[in-house]
Coordinates of C-alpha atoms in Angstrom, one line a residue:
M1 CA 79.9 26.4 4.1
A2 CA 80.1 23.9 1.2
A3 CA 83.8 24.6 0.7
H4 CA 84.4 22.9 4.1
T5 CA 82.8 19.6 3.1
P6 CA 85.0 16.6 2.2
I7 CA 83.7 16.4 -1.3
A8 CA 84.0 20.1 -2.0
S9 CA 87.5 20.1 -0.6
A10 CA 88.4 17.2 -2.9
I11 CA 87.0 19.2 -5.9
A12 CA 89.1 22.2 -5.1
A13 CA 92.1 19.9 -5.1
S14 CA 91.0 18.0 -8.2
S15 CA 91.3 21.1 -10.4
H16 CA 95.0 20.5 -10.2
P17 CA 95.9 16.9 -11.0
S18 CA 97.7 15.0 -8.3
F19 CA 101.4 14.6 -8.4
A20 CA 101.0 10.9 -9.1
F21 CA 98.6 11.5 -12.0
S22 CA 100.8 14.3 -13.5
K23 CA 103.8 11.9 -13.2
L24 CA 101.8 9.2 -14.9
Q25 CA 100.9 11.5 -17.8
D26 CA 104.5 12.6 -18.1
L27 CA 105.6 8.9 -18.3
R28 CA 103.0 8.3 -20.9
A29 CA 104.2 11.2 -23.0
S30 CA 107.8 9.9 -22.7
F31 CA 106.9 6.4 -23.6
E32 CA 104.8 7.6 -26.6
R33 CA 108.0 8.7 -28.3
L34 CA 109.0 5.0 -28.4
R35 CA 105.8 3.9 -30.2
G36 CA 106.4 2.1 -33.4
L37 CA 110.1 1.8 -33.1
Q38 CA 111.4 -1.4 -34.7
I39 CA 113.5 -2.5 -31.7
D40 CA 113.2 -6.3 -31.2
A41 CA 113.0 -6.0 -27.4
L42 CA 110.1 -3.5 -27.6
K43 CA 108.3 -5.6 -30.2
A44 CA 108.8 -8.8 -28.2
M45 CA 107.1 -7.3 -25.1
G46 CA 104.2 -5.8 -27.1
F47 CA 105.3 -2.2 -26.2
D48 CA 102.7 -0.5 -28.4
T49 CA 99.9 -2.5 -26.9
L50 CA 101.2 -1.6 -23.4
L51 CA 101.1 2.0 -24.5
D52 CA 97.5 1.6 -25.5
D53 CA 96.7 0.1 -22.1
L54 CA 98.4 3.0 -20.4
A55 CA 96.4 5.5 -22.5
S56 CA 93.2 3.7 -21.4
I57 CA 94.2 4.0 -17.7
C58 CA 95.0 7.7 -18.1
D59 CA 91.7 8.3 -19.9
A60 CA 89.8 6.5 -17.1
L61 CA 91.6 8.6 -14.5
T62 CA 90.6 11.8 -16.4
E63 CA 87.0 10.6 -16.3
L64 CA 87.2 9.9 -12.6
D65 CA 88.4 13.4 -12.1
R66 CA 85.3 14.7 -14.0
I67 CA 83.1 12.5 -11.9
N68 CA 84.7 13.8 -8.8
A69 CA 83.9 17.4 -10.0
D70 CA 80.3 16.4 -10.6
M71 CA 80.0 15.0 -7.1
G72 CA 81.3 18.3 -5.8
V73 CA 78.6 20.2 -7.6
T74 CA 76.0 17.8 -6.2
D75 CA 77.5 18.1 -2.7
S76 CA 77.2 21.9 -3.0
A77 CA 73.6 21.7 -4.2
L78 CA 72.7 19.4 -1.3
T79 CA 74.4 21.8 1.2
M80 CA 72.4 24.7 -0.2
L81 CA 69.2 22.7 0.1
L82 CA 70.0 21.8 3.7
Q83 CA 70.7 25.5 4.4
L84 CA 67.3 26.4 2.8
L85 CA 65.5 23.8 4.9
E86 CA 67.3 25.0 8.1
S87 CA 66.4 28.6 7.4
A88 CA 62.7 27.6 6.9
G89 CA 62.7 26.8 10.6
E90 CA 59.2 25.8 11.8
Q91 CA 57.5 26.9 8.5
P92 CA 56.3 23.8 6.6
L93 CA 57.4 23.4 3.1
A94 CA 54.9 22.2 0.5
P95 CA 55.7 18.6 -0.7
Q96 CA 55.6 19.8 -4.3
G97 CA 58.1 22.5 -3.5
L98 CA 60.4 20.1 -1.7
H99 CA 60.1 17.7 -4.6
A100 CA 61.0 20.4 -7.1
L101 CA 64.1 21.3 -5.1
L102 CA 65.3 17.7 -4.6
S103 CA 64.5 16.3 -8.0
P104 CA 67.3 17.9 -10.1
V105 CA 69.8 17.1 -7.4
Q106 CA 68.7 13.5 -7.3
Q107 CA 68.8 13.3 -11.2
R108 CA 72.3 14.7 -11.2
L109 CA 73.4 12.2 -8.6
L110 CA 71.9 9.3 -10.5
T111 CA 73.6 10.5 -13.8
T112 CA 76.9 10.7 -12.0
W113 CA 76.5 7.4 -10.4
N114 CA 75.6 5.7 -13.7
H115 CA 78.7 7.4 -15.3
L116 CA 80.9 6.0 -12.5
S117 CA 79.3 2.5 -12.8
D118 CA 79.9 2.5 -16.5
L119 CA 83.5 3.4 -15.9
I120 CA 84.1 0.8 -13.3

């Protein structure tokens, strides 16, 4: 069931970088070959600094991909908990048990959210 949720579907797709991200990485690798060249036009435009900026963007996108994967795990955990609650039917769950089930998922969500906030 979790594989059909939007987040889980995005995770499945994220294991293979998008075409745009792959292309950006390829461009970065091509441009890196020009780093440090003593060509006046490249030096005048601050080419090496631009390469550093591009590297930072690529690193941030890699981190976003990891955050996306973490969100997929959290989505799957919440889906499993919902299925567990649904299967309990009319049987009441003890508050301590429900807390024990939800606490690790909430902690993972908070950690991922903080990671995303730090990145932004």
